[in-house]
Short mmCIF file of C-alpha atoms in Angstrom, two decimals:
data_model
loop_
_atom_site.label_atom_id
_atom_site.label_comp_id
_atom_site.label_asym_id
_atom_site.label_seq_id
_atom_site.Cartn_x
_atom_site.Cartn_y
_atom_site.Cartn_z
CA UNK A 605 0.04 0.03 0.03
CA UNK A 606 1.60 3.41 -1.26
CA UNK A 607 1.92 5.92 1.68
CA UNK A 608 3.51 9.42 2.04
CA UNK A 609 3.94 10.93 5.69
CA UNK A 610 3.88 14.76 5.43
CA UNK A 611 3.73 17.54 7.99
CA UNK A 612 0.80 19.92 8.07
CA UNK A 613 2.08 23.61 7.04
CA UNK A 614 -1.15 25.53 7.32
CA UNK A 615 -0.94 27.86 10.28
CA UNK A 616 -4.63 26.53 11.30
CA UNK A 617 -3.59 23.09 10.87
CA UNK A 618 -6.10 20.96 8.87
CA UNK A 619 -9.25 22.94 9.63
CA UNK A 620 -11.77 25.30 7.88
CA UNK A 621 -10.31 26.43 4.41
CA UNK A 622 -7.18 24.21 4.22
CA UNK A 623 -9.25 20.98 5.13
CA UNK A 624 -11.97 21.94 2.48
CA UNK A 625 -9.28 22.46 -0.17
CA UNK A 626 -7.72 19.26 0.76
CA UNK A 627 -10.93 17.16 0.78
CA UNK A 628 -11.94 18.67 -2.73
CA UNK A 629 -8.39 17.48 -3.93
CA UNK A 630 -8.99 14.01 -2.69
CA UNK A 631 -12.35 13.66 -3.98
CA UNK A 632 -10.91 14.53 -7.58
CA UNK A 633 -8.36 12.12 -7.39
CA UNK A 634 -9.02 8.49 -9.33
CA UNK A 635 -8.10 6.49 -6.25
CA UNK A 636 -9.73 6.49 -2.80
CA UNK A 637 -7.19 7.79 -0.31
CA UNK A 638 -7.24 7.77 3.56
CA UNK A 639 -5.65 10.13 5.87
CA UNK A 640 -4.13 9.00 9.51
CA UNK A 641 -3.30 11.31 12.38
CA UNK A 642 -1.87 9.34 15.20
CA UNK A 643 -4.14 6.34 15.77
CA UNK A 644 -7.19 7.86 13.94
CA UNK A 645 -7.88 7.21 10.33
CA UNK A 646 -10.61 8.78 7.93
CA UNK A 647 -11.37 8.88 4.38
CA UNK A 648 -9.71 12.02 2.66
CA UNK A 649 -12.57 13.07 0.62
CA UNK A 650 -14.80 13.36 3.94
CA UNK A 651 -14.78 16.78 5.23
CA UNK A 652 -16.21 15.87 8.80
CA UNK A 653 -14.09 12.93 9.22
CA UNK A 654 -10.95 15.05 8.23
CA UNK A 655 -11.92 17.89 10.53
CA UNK A 656 -12.62 15.25 13.37
CA UNK A 657 -8.83 14.08 13.15
CA UNK A 658 -7.83 17.29 14.72
CA UNK A 659 -4.70 17.57 12.75
CA UNK A 660 -2.79 20.81 14.00
CA UNK A 661 -0.13 22.96 12.36
CA UNK A 662 3.02 20.85 12.61
CA UNK A 663 1.45 17.75 13.06
CA UNK A 664 2.58 14.56 10.74
CA UNK A 665 -0.22 12.82 8.87
CA UNK A 666 0.00 9.57 6.74
CA UNK A 667 -1.73 9.30 3.34
CA UNK A 668 -2.60 5.83 1.99
CA UNK A 669 -3.85 4.45 -1.09
CA UNK A 670 -4.36 1.07 -2.37
CA UNK A 671 -2.01 -0.21 -5.13
CA UNK A 672 -3.10 0.73 -8.46
CA UNK A 673 -2.74 3.13 -11.54
CA UNK A 674 -2.80 6.47 -10.13
CA UNK A 675 -2.04 5.70 -6.52
CA UNK A 676 1.51 7.39 -6.41
CA UNK A 677 0.65 10.39 -8.33
CA UNK A 678 -2.60 11.08 -6.09
CA UNK A 679 -0.63 10.49 -2.87
CA UNK A 680 2.13 12.82 -4.16
CA UNK A 681 -0.38 15.64 -5.33
CA UNK A 682 -2.14 15.56 -2.02
CA UNK A 683 1.13 15.42 -0.03
CA UNK A 684 2.27 18.45 -1.74
CA UNK A 685 -0.87 20.32 -1.00
CA UNK A 686 -0.51 19.53 2.91
CA UNK A 687 2.96 20.79 2.84
CA UNK A 688 2.05 24.37 1.68
CA UNK A 689 0.63 26.81 4.01
CA UNK A 690 -2.84 27.08 2.27
CA UNK A 691 -3.92 29.80 5.10
CA UNK A 692 -1.21 32.26 3.24
CA UNK A 693 -2.49 31.71 -0.25
CA UNK A 694 -4.86 33.65 -1.83
CA UNK A 695 -8.42 31.85 -2.59
CA UNK A 696 -8.90 31.07 -6.19
CA UNK A 697 -10.64 33.68 -8.31
CA UNK A 698 -9.66 36.42 -5.50
#
């Protein structure tokens, strides 16, 4: 099972706007992805489940996908997103 471990860069952690951007990106992937913080795991395309993880700024999370076409690319894209400070970026269309 491919995995990526990444540190949450957003100042507010994986909450509100950063969580929404992450969930939208996860939902757009061709493979299902799960996110794990500590001993808790959630489907990456569920905003409520992702928010419930309570991943703070600086926390390490692990992204997981089943082997298959597109799994590595999906994990790379989502890990790169979480490694950015999404709070500091301008919203699309602003």
